[in-house]
Coordinates of N, CA and C and ligand atoms in Angstrom, one line a residue:
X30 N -4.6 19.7 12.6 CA -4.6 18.4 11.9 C -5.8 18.3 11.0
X31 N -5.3 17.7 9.2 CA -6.7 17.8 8.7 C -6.9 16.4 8.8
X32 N -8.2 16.1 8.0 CA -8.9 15.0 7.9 C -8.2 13.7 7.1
X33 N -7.4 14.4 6.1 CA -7.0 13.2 5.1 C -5.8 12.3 5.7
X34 N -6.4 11.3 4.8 CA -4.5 10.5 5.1 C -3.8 9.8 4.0
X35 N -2.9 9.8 4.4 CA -1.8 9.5 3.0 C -1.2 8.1 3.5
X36 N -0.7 7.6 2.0 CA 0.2 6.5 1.6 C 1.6 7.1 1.8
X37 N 2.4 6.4 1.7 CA 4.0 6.8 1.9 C 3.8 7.1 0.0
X38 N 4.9 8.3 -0.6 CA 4.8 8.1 -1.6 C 5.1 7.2 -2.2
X39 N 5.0 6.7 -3.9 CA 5.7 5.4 -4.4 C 5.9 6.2 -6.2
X40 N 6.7 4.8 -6.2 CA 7.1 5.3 -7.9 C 6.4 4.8 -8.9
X41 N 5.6 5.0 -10.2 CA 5.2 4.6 -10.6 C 5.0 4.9 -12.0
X42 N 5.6 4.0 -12.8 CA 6.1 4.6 -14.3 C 7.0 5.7 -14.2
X43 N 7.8 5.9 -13.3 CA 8.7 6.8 -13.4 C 8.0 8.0 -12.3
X44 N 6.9 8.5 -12.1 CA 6.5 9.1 -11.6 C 5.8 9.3 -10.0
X45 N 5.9 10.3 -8.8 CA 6.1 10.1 -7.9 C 4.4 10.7 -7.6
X46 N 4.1 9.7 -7.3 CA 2.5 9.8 -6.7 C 2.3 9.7 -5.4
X47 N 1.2 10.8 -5.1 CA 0.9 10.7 -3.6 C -0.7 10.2 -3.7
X48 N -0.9 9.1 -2.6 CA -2.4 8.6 -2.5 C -2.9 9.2 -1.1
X49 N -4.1 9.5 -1.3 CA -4.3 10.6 -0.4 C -6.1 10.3 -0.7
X50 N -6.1 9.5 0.7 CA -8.0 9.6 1.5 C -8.5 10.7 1.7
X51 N -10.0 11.1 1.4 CA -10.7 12.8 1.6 C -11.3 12.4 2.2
X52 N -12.0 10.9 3.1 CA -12.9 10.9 4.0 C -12.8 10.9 5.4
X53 N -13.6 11.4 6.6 CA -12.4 11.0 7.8 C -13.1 9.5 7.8
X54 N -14.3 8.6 7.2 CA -14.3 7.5 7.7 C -14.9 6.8 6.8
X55 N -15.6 5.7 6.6 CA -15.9 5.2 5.6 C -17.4 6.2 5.0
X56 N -17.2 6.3 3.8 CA -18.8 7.1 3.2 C -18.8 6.5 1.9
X57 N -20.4 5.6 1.6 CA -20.2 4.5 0.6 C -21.8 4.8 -0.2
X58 N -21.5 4.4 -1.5 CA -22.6 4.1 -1.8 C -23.3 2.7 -1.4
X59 N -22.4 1.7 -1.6 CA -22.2 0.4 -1.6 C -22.2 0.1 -0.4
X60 N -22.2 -1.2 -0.3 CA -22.0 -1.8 1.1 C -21.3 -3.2 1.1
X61 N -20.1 -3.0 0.1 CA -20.2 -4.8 -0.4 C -19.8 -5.6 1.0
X62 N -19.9 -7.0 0.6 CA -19.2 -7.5 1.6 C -18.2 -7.8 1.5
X63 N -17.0 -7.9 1.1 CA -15.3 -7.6 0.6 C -15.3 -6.8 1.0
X64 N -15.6 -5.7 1.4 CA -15.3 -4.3 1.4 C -14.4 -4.5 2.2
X65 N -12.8 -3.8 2.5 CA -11.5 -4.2 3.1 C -11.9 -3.0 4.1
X66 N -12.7 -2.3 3.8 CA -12.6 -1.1 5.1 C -13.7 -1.3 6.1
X67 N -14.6 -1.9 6.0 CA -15.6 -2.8 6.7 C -17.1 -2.4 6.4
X68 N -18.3 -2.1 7.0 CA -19.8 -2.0 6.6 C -19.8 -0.6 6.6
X69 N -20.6 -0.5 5.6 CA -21.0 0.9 5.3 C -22.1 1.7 6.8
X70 N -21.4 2.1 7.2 CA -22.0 3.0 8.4 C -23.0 4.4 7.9
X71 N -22.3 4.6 7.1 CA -23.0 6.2 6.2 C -22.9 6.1 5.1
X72 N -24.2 5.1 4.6 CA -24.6 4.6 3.5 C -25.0 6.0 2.1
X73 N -24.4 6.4 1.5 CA -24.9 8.1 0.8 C -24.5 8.2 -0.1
X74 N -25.1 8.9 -0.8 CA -24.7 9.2 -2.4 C -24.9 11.0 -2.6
X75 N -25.2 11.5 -1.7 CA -25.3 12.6 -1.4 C -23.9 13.6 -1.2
X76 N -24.0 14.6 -1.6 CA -22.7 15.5 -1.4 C -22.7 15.5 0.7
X77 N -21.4 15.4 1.2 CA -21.7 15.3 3.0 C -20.3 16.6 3.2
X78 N -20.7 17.1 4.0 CA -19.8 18.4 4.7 C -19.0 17.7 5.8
X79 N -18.0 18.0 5.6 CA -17.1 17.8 6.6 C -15.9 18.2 7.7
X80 N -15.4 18.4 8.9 CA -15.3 19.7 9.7 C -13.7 19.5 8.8
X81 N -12.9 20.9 9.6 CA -11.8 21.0 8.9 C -11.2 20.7 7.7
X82 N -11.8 21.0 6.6 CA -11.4 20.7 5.3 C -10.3 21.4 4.7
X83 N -10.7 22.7 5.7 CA -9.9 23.8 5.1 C -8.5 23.6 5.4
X84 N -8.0 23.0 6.6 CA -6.8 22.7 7.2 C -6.6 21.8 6.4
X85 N -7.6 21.0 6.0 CA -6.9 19.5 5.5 C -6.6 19.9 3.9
X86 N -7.1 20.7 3.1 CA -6.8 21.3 1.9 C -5.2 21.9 2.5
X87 N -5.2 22.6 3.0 CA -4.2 23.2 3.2 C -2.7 22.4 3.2
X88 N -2.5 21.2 4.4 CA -2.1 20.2 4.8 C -1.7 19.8 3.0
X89 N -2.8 19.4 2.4 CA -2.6 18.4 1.1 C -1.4 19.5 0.4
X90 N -1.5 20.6 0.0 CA -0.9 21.4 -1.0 C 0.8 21.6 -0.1
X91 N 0.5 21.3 1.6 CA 2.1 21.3 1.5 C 2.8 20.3 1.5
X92 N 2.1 18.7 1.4 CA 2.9 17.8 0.8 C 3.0 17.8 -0.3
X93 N 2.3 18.2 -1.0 CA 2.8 18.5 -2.7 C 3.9 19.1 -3.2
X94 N 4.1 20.3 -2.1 CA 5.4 20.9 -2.7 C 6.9 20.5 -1.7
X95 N 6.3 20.0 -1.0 CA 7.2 19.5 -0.3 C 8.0 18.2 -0.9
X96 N 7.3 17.4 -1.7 CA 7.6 15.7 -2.0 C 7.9 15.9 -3.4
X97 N 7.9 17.1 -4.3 CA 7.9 17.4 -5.8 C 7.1 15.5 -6.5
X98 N 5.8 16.1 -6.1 CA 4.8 15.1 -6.6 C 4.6 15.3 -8.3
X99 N 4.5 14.1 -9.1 CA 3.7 14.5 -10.3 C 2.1 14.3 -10.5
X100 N 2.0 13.1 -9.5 CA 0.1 12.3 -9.3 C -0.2 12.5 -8.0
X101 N -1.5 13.3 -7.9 CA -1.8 13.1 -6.8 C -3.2 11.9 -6.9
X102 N -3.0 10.9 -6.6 CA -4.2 9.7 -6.7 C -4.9 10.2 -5.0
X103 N -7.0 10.3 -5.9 CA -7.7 10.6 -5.2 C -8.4 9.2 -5.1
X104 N -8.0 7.9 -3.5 CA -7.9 6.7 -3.1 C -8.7 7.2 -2.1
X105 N -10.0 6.7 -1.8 CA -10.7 7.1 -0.6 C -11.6 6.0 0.4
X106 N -11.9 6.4 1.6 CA -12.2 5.1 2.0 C -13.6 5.3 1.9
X107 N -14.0 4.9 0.3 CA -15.6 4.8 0.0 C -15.3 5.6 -1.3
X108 N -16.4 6.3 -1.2 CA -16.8 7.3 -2.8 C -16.3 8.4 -2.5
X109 N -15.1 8.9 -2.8 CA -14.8 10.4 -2.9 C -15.5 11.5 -3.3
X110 N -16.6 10.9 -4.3 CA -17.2 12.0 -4.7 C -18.3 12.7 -3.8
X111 N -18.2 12.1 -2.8 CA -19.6 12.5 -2.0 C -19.0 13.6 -0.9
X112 N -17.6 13.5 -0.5 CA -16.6 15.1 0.1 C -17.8 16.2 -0.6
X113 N -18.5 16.9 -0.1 CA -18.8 18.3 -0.6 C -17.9 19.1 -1.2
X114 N -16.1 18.8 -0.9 CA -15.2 19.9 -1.2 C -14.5 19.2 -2.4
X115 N -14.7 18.0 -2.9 CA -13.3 17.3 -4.0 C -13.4 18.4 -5.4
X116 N -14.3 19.0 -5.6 CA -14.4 19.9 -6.5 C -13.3 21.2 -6.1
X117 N -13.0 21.4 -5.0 CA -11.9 21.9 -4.6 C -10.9 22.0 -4.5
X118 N -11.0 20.9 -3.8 CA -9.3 19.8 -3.4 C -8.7 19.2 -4.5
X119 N -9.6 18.6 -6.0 CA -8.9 18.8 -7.4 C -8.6 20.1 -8.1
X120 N -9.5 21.2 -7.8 CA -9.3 22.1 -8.4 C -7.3 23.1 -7.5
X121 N -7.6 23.1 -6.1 CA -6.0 23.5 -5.6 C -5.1 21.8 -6.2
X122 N -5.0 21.2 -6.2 CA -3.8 20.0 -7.1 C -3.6 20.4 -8.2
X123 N -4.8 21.0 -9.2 CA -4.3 21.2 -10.7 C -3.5 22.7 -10.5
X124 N -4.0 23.5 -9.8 CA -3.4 24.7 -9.5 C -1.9 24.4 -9.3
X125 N -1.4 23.4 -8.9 CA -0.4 23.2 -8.8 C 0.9 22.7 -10.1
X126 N -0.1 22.5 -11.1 CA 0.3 22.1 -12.4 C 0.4 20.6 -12.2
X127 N 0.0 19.6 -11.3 CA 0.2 18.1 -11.3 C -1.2 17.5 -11.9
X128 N -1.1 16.3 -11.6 CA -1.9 15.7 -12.7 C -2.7 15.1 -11.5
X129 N -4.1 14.8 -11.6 CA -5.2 13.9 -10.6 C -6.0 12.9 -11.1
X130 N -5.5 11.8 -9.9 CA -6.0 10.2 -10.5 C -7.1 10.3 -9.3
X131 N -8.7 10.1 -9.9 CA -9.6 9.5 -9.1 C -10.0 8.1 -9.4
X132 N -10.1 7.6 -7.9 CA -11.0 6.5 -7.6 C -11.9 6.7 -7.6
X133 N -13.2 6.2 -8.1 CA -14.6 6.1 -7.7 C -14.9 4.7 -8.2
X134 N -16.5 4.3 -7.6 CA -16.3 2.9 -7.5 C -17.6 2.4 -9.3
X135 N -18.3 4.1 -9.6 CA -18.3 4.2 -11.1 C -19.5 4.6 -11.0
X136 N -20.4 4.4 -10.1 CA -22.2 4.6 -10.0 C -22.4 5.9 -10.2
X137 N -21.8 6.8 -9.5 CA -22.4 8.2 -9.6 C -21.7 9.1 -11.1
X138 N -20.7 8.1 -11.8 CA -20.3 9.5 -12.5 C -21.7 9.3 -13.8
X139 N -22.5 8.8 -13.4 CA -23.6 9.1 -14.6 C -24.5 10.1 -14.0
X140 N -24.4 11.1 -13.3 CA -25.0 12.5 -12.6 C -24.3 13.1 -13.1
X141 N -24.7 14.1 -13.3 CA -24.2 15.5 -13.9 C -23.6 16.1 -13.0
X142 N -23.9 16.5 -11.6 CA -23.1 17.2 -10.8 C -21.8 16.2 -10.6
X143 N -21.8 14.9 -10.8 CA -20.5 14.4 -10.6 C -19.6 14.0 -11.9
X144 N -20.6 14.3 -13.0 CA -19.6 14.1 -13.7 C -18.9 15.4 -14.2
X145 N -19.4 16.1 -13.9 CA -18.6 17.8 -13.9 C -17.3 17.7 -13.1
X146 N -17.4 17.4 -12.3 CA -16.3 17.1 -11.1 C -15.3 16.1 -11.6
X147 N -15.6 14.7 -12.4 CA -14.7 13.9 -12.6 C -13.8 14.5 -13.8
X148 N -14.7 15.1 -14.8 CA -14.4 15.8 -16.1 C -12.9 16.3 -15.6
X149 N -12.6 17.1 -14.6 CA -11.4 17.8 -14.1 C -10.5 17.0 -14.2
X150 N -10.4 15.6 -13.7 CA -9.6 14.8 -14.0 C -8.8 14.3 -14.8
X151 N -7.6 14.0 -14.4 CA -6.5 13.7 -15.5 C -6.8 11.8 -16.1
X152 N -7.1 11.6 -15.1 CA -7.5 9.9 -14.7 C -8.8 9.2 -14.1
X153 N -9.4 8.7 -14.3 CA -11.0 8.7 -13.5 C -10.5 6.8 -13.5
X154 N -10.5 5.9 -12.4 CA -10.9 5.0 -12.3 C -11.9 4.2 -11.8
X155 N -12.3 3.4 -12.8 CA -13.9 3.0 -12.2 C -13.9 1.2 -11.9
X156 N -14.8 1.1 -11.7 CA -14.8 -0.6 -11.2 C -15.8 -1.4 -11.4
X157 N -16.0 -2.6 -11.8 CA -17.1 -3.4 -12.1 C -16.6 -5.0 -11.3
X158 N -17.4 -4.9 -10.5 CA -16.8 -6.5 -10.1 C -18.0 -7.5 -10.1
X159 N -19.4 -7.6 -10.2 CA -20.1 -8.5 -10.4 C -20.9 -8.5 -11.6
X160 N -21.6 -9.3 -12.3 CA -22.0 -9.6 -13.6 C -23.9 -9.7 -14.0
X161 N -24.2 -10.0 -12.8 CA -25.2 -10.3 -12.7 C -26.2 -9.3 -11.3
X162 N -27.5 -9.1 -11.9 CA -28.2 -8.0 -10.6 C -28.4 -9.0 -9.5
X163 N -29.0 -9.9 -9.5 CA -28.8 -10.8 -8.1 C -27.6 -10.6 -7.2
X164 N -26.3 -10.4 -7.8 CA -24.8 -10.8 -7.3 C -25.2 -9.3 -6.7
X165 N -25.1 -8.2 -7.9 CA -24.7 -6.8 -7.6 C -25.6 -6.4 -5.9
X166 N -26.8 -7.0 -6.0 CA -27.8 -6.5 -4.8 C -27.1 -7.3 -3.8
X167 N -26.4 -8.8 -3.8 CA -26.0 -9.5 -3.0 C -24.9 -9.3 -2.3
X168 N -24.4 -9.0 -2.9 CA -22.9 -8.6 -2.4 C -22.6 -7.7 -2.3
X169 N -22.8 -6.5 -3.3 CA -22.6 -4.9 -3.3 C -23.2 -4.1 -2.6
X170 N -24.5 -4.8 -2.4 CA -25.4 -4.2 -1.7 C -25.4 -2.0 -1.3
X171 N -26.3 -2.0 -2.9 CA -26.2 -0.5 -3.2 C -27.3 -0.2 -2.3
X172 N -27.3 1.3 -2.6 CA -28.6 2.1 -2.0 C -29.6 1.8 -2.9
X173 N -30.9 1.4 -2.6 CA -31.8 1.2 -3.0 C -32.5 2.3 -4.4
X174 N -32.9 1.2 -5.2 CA -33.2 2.2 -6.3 C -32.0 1.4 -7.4
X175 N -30.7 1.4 -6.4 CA -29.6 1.2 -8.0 C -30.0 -0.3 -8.6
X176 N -29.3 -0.4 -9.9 CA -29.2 -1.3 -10.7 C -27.8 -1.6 -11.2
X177 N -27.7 -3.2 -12.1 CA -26.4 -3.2 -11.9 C -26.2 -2.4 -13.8
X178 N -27.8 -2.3 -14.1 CA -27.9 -2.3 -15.4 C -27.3 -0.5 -15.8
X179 N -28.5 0.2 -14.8 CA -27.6 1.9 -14.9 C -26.3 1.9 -14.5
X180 N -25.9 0.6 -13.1 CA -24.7 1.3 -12.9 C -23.5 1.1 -14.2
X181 N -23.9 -0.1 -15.1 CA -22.7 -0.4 -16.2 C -22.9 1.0 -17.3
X182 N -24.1 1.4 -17.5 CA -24.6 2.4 -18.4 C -24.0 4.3 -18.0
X183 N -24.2 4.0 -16.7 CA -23.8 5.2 -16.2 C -22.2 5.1 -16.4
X184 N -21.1 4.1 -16.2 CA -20.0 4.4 -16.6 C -19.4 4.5 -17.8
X185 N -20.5 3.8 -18.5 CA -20.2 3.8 -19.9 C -20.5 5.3 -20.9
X186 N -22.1 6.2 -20.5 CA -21.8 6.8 -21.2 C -20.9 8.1 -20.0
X187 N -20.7 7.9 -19.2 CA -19.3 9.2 -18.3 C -18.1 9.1 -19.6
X188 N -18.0 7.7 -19.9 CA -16.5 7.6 -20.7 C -16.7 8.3 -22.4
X189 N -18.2 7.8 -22.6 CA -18.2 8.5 -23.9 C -17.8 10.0 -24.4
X190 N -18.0 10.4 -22.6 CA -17.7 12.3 -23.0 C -16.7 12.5 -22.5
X191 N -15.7 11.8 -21.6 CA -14.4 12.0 -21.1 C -13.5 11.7 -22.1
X192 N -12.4 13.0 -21.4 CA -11.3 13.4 -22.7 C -10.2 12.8 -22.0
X193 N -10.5 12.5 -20.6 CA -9.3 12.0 -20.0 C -8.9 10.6 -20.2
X194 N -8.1 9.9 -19.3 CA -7.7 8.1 -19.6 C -9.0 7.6 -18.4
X195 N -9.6 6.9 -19.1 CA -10.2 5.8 -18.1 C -9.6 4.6 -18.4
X196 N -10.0 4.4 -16.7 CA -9.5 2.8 -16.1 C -10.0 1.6 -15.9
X197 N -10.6 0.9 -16.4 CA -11.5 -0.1 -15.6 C -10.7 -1.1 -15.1
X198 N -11.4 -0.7 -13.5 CA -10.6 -2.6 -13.1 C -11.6 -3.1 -12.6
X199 N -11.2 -4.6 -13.2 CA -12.7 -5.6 -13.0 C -11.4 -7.0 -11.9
X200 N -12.3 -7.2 -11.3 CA -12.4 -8.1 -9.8 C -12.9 -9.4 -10.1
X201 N -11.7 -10.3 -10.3 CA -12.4 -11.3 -10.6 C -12.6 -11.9 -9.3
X202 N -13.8 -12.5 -8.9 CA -14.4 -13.7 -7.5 C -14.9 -14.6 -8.1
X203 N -14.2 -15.6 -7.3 CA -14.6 -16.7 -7.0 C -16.2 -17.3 -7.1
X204 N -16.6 -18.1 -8.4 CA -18.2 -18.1 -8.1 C -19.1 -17.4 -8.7
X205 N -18.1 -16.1 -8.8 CA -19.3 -15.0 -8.9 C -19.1 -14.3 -10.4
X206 N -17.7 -14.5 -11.3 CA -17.6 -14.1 -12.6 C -16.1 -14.9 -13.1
X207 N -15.7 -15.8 -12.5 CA -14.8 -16.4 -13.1 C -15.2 -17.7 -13.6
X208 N -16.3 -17.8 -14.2 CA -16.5 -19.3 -15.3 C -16.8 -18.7 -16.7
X209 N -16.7 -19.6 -18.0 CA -16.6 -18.5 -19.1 C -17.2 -18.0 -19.3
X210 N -18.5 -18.2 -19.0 CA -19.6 -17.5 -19.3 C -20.0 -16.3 -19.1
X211 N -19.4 -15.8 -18.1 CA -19.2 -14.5 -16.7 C -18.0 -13.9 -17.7
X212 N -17.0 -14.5 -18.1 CA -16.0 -14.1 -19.1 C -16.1 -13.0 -20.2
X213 N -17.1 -13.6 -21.1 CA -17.9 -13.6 -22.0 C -18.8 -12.4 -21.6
X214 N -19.4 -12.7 -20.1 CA -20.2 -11.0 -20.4 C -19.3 -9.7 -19.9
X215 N -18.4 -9.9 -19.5 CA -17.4 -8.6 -19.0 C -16.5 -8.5 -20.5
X216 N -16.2 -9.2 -20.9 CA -16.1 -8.7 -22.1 C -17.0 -7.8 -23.4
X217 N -18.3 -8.1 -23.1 CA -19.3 -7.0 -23.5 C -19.3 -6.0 -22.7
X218 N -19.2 -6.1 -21.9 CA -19.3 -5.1 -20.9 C -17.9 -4.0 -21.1
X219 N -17.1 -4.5 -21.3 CA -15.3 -4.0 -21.6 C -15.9 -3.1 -22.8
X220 N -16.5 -3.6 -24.1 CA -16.5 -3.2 -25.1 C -17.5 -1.8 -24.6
X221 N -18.5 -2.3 -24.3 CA -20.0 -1.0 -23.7 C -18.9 -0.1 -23.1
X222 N -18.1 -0.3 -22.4 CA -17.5 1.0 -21.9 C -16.2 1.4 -22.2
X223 N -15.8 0.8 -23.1 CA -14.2 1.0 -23.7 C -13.6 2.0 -23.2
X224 N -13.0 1.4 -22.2 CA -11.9 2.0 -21.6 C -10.4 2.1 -21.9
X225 N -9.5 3.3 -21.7 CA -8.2 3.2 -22.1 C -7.3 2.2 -21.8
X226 N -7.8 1.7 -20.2 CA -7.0 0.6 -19.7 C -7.7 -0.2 -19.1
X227 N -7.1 -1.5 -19.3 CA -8.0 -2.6 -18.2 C -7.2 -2.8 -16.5
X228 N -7.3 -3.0 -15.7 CA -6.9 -3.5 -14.7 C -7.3 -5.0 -14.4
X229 N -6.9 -5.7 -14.3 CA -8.0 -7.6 -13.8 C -7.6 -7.6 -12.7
X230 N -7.9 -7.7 -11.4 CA -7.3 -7.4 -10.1 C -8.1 -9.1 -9.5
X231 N -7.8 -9.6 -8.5 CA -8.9 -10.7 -7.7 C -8.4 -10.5 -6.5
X232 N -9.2 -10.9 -5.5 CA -9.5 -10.5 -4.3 C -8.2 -11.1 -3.5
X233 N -7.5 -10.0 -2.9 CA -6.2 -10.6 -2.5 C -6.1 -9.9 -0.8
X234 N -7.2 -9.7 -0.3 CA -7.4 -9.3 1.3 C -7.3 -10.8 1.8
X235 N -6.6 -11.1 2.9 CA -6.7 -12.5 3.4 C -7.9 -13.0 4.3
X236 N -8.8 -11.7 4.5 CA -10.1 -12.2 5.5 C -11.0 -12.7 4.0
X237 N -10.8 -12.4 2.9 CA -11.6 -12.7 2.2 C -11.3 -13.8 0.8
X238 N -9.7 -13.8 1.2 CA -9.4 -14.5 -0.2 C -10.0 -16.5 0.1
X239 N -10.5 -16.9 1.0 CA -11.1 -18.3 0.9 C -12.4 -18.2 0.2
X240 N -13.0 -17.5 0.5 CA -14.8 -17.3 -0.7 C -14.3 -16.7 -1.4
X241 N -13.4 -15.7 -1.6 CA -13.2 -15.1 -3.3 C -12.2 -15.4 -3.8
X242 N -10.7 -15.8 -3.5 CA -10.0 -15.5 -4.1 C -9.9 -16.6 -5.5
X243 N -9.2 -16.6 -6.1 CA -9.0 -17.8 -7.6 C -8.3 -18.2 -7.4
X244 N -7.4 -19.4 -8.1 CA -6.1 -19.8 -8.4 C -5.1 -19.1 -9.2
X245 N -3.6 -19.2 -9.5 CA -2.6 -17.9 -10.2 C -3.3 -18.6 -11.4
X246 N -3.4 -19.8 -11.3 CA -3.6 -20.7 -13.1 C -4.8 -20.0 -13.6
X247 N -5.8 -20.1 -12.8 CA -6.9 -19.7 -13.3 C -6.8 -17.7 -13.7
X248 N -6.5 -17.4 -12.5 CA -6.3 -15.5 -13.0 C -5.4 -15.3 -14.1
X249 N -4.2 -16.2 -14.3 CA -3.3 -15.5 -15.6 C -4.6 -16.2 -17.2
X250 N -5.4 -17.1 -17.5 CA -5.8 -17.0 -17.8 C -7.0 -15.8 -18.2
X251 N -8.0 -16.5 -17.4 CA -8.7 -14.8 -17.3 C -8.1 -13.6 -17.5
X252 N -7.1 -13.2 -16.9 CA -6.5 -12.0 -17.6 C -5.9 -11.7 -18.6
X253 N -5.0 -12.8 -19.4 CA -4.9 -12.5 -20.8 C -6.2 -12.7 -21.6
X254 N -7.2 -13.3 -21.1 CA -8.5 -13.5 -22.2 C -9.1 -11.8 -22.1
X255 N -8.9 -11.6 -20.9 CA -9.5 -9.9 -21.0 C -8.6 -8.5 -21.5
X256 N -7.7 -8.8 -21.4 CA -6.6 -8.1 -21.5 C -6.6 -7.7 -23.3
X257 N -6.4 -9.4 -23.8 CA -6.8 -9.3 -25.5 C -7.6 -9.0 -26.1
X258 N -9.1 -8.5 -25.1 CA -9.6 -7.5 -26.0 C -9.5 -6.5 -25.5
X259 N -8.9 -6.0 -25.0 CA -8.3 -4.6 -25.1 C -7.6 -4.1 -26.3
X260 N -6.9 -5.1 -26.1 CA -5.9 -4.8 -27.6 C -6.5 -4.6 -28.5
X261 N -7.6 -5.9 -28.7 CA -8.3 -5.8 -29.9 C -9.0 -4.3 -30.6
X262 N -9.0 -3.9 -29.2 CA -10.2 -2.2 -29.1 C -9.3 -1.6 -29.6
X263 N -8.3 -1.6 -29.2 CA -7.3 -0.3 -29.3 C -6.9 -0.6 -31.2
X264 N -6.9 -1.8 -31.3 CA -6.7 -1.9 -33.2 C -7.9 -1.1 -33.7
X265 N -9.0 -1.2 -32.9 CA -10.1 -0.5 -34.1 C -10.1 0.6 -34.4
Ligands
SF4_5 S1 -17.5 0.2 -3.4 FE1 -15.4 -0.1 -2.5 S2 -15.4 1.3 -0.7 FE2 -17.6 1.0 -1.3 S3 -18.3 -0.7 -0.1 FE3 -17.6 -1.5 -2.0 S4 -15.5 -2.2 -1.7 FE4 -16.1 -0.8 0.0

């Protein structure tokens, strides 16, 4: 038995994607407190080795051919990029001729050894959910050293040299970036990293939706106000 674990497959845009964890347990840079998978236990930004990989590589390539997958989405419980093997485990998926969506949560792909690794990708999705360094150290609570200022910088220029589609999904909370003003800076921030797609996602875990979650009135706003400058990007 390997380490990973899968989603049931689903359909999406027509196509059959499998989501598939590479960690056996949580491995974070972060430590937010939303975090739906719980406290960061193995707080690391470090490449980490991990036993049976080889089985678990193995395992992944025969649900591939088994499920006639087109996406394999790399969904992990933490930062995927820190697997010592994902340079692997995307490199056997493309071998397969299918296409690879990563999650990362966006801090590390401004390193060179990880942005080599994300480069491979078909899809790199990244994430921004607080506005401010106070919030970011408060709630996100990085490994010491980070900022929220490299971490926006670091995603921004990853996208400048990526040929692939990026994703940004931004998190609107309660309190913490849904007044306009908070509006107003993720929208600079959208433009600093012009991304292919937006996602606007709000906190919809039920241990956490009473401190974070918004109202529907309030997120359909917010989300068409962010959404339309997307558009706007894609006119220029
Ligand atoms: S970045 Fe994601 S996985 Fe990491 S602690 Fe935050 S919510 Fe959890």
């Amino acid at each position: 038995m390997g380490i990973f674990s899968y989603k049931d497959i689903y359909i999406e845009d027509g196509k059959r994607v499998l989501e598939v964890n590479i960690l056996p347990e949580k491995y974070c840079n972060f430590d937010c407190i939303f975090c739906p998978i719980g406290r960061s236990h193995n707080k690391v930004d470090k490449p980490q080795a991990f036993d049976d990989m080889d089985s678990s590589i193995n395992e992944l390539e025969t649900k591939i051919e088994n499920n006639n997958v087109d996406l394999v989405f790399i969904n992990s419980k933490g930062e995927a990029l820190v697997n010592n093997k994902i340079d692997s485990i995307i490199d056997k998926i493309k071998s397969k001729g299918i296409n690879v969506r990563l999650l990362s949560n966006g801090y590390l792909l401004g390193r060179d050894e990880y942005i080599k690794i994300a480069n491979k990708c078909d899809e790199v999705v990244g994430e921004i959910k607080v506005i401010t360094e106070e919030d970011f150290q408060k709630i996100q609570r990085p490994l010491e050293g980070y900022t929220l200022k490299e971490y926006i910088s670091n995603v921004a220029l990853f996208n400048k040299q990526y040929k692939g589609k990026f994703i940004l999904e931004i998190t609107i909370l309660k309190g913490y970036n849904d007044d306009e003003d908070s509006i107003n800076k993720i929208k600079n921030i959208i433009n600093q990293i012009s991304p292919d797609k937006i996602i606007v996602a709000r906190m919809e875990d039920e241990r956490f939706k009473k401190k974070f979650g918004i109202t529907d009135e309030r997120f359909i706003e917010i989300s068409n106000a962010l959404l339309n400058i997307k558009q706007c990007l894609n006119k220029k």
